Short mmCIF file of C-alpha atoms in Angstrom, two decimals:
data_model
loop_
_atom_site.label_atom_id
_atom_site.label_comp_id
_atom_site.label_asym_id
_atom_site.label_seq_id
_atom_site.Cartn_x
_atom_site.Cartn_y
_atom_site.Cartn_z
CA PHE A 1 -17.65 17.93 -36.87
CA VAL A 2 -16.08 17.75 -33.44
CA SER A 3 -18.87 19.18 -31.32
CA ALA A 4 -21.73 17.87 -33.47
CA THR A 5 -20.89 14.18 -33.15
CA ALA A 6 -20.82 13.95 -29.34
CA PRO A 7 -24.59 14.31 -28.69
CA LEU A 8 -25.48 12.22 -31.74
CA ALA A 9 -23.12 9.46 -30.69
CA ALA A 10 -24.42 9.53 -27.12
CA PHE A 11 -28.02 9.26 -28.31
CA THR A 12 -27.22 6.43 -30.72
CA ALA A 13 -25.11 4.58 -28.16
CA GLY A 14 -27.98 4.74 -25.67
CA GLY A 15 -30.32 3.15 -28.18
CA LEU A 16 -27.78 0.47 -28.99
CA PHE A 17 -27.22 -0.30 -25.32
CA VAL A 18 -30.94 -0.71 -24.66
CA LYS A 19 -31.29 -3.12 -27.58
CA LEU A 20 -28.20 -5.06 -26.51
CA ASP A 21 -29.84 -5.86 -23.17
CA ARG A 22 -32.53 -8.05 -24.74
CA THR A 23 -32.11 -11.77 -25.26
CA MET A 24 -31.54 -13.14 -28.71
CA PRO A 25 -34.23 -15.43 -30.16
CA ASP A 26 -31.85 -18.35 -30.63
CA TYR A 27 -28.22 -19.24 -30.11
CA ARG A 28 -27.19 -20.18 -33.60
CA ASN A 29 -23.93 -18.81 -34.97
CA ILE A 30 -25.70 -15.98 -36.82
CA SER A 31 -27.32 -14.71 -33.60
CA ILE A 32 -23.97 -14.71 -31.83
CA ALA A 33 -22.40 -12.88 -34.79
CA ILE A 34 -25.19 -10.26 -34.74
CA THR A 35 -24.62 -9.70 -31.01
CA VAL A 36 -20.88 -9.24 -31.58
CA ILE A 37 -21.50 -6.82 -34.47
CA HIS A 38 -24.05 -4.94 -32.36
CA THR A 39 -21.45 -4.62 -29.60
CA LEU A 40 -18.95 -3.32 -32.17
CA ALA A 41 -21.43 -0.63 -33.24
CA LEU A 42 -21.93 0.34 -29.59
CA HIS A 43 -18.16 0.57 -29.15
CA LEU A 44 -17.79 2.77 -32.23
CA GLU A 45 -20.49 5.18 -31.01
CA ILE A 46 -19.03 5.47 -27.50
CA CYS A 47 -15.53 5.86 -28.93
CA SER A 48 -16.78 8.63 -31.23
CA MET A 49 -18.34 10.43 -28.28
CA LEU A 50 -15.18 10.18 -26.16
CA THR A 51 -12.88 11.21 -29.02
CA SER A 52 -15.08 14.23 -29.68
CA ALA A 53 -15.00 15.21 -26.00
CA MET A 54 -11.21 14.84 -25.92
CA LEU A 55 -10.83 17.05 -29.00
CA VAL A 56 -13.15 19.74 -27.62
CA HIS A 57 -11.22 19.71 -24.35
CA THR A 58 -7.92 20.11 -26.24
CA ILE A 59 -9.17 22.83 -28.60
CA VAL A 60 -10.75 24.91 -25.84
CA ARG A 61 -7.43 25.04 -23.98
CA LEU A 62 -5.59 26.50 -27.01
CA CYS A 63 -5.34 30.25 -27.64
CA ASP A 64 -6.95 31.59 -30.79
CA SER A 65 -3.65 31.93 -32.63
CA GLU A 66 -2.76 28.27 -31.99
CA VAL A 67 -6.09 26.81 -33.13
CA VAL A 68 -5.49 27.29 -36.86
CA ARG A 69 -2.00 25.78 -36.69
CA TRP A 70 -3.26 22.87 -34.57
CA GLN A 71 -6.08 22.25 -37.03
CA ARG A 72 -3.68 22.10 -40.00
CA ASN A 73 -1.45 19.60 -38.20
CA HIS A 74 -4.27 17.33 -36.98
CA ARG A 75 -6.68 17.00 -39.92
CA VAL A 76 -7.20 13.24 -39.55
CA LEU A 77 -7.70 13.48 -35.80
CA ILE A 78 -10.39 16.12 -36.28
CA GLN A 79 -12.28 13.87 -38.72
CA LEU A 80 -11.98 10.78 -36.50
CA PRO A 81 -15.15 11.29 -34.40
CA MET A 82 -17.31 11.63 -37.53
CA LEU A 83 -15.66 8.61 -39.16
CA LYS A 84 -16.29 6.48 -36.08
CA PHE A 85 -19.86 7.75 -35.81
CA ALA A 86 -20.61 7.02 -39.48
CA SER A 87 -19.06 3.54 -39.17
CA GLY A 88 -21.16 2.79 -36.10
CA VAL A 89 -24.35 3.94 -37.82
CA GLY A 90 -23.51 1.80 -40.84
CA VAL A 91 -22.90 -1.27 -38.70
CA ARG A 92 -26.11 -0.62 -36.77
CA ALA A 93 -28.09 -0.26 -40.00
CA GLY A 94 -26.76 -3.64 -41.10
CA THR A 95 -27.88 -5.34 -37.90
CA GLU A 96 -31.29 -3.64 -38.05
CA TYR A 97 -31.73 -4.73 -41.67
CA HIS A 98 -30.82 -8.30 -40.77
CA GLY A 99 -33.22 -8.26 -37.81
CA ALA A 100 -36.08 -6.97 -39.97
CA PHE A 101 -35.34 -9.61 -42.61
CA ARG A 102 -35.22 -12.36 -39.98
CA ASP A 103 -38.51 -11.23 -38.42
CA ALA A 104 -40.23 -11.08 -41.82
CA ARG A 105 -39.49 -14.75 -42.51
#
């Protein structure tokens, strides 16, 4: 999970950043909320990428005998990049669904 989430998160964050740069069609409360949620998704993807990079940096510095012990003691930390990535994708899917629904009306 650690090394697989970094490129996926970087790619997704890039797409989110490009879409965040556009102007919203109106300034009602729902548009402001969608922009805030979109920014949250961008944050989750970048945070996933950075957490994954930090974990890879830490694991590479360990000797082979320490890796198994470190993995047993840090199970939640190892799953954190994937959890953040999945949360960001879920939040992004929600904003995309809302945008498609709004455009269809």
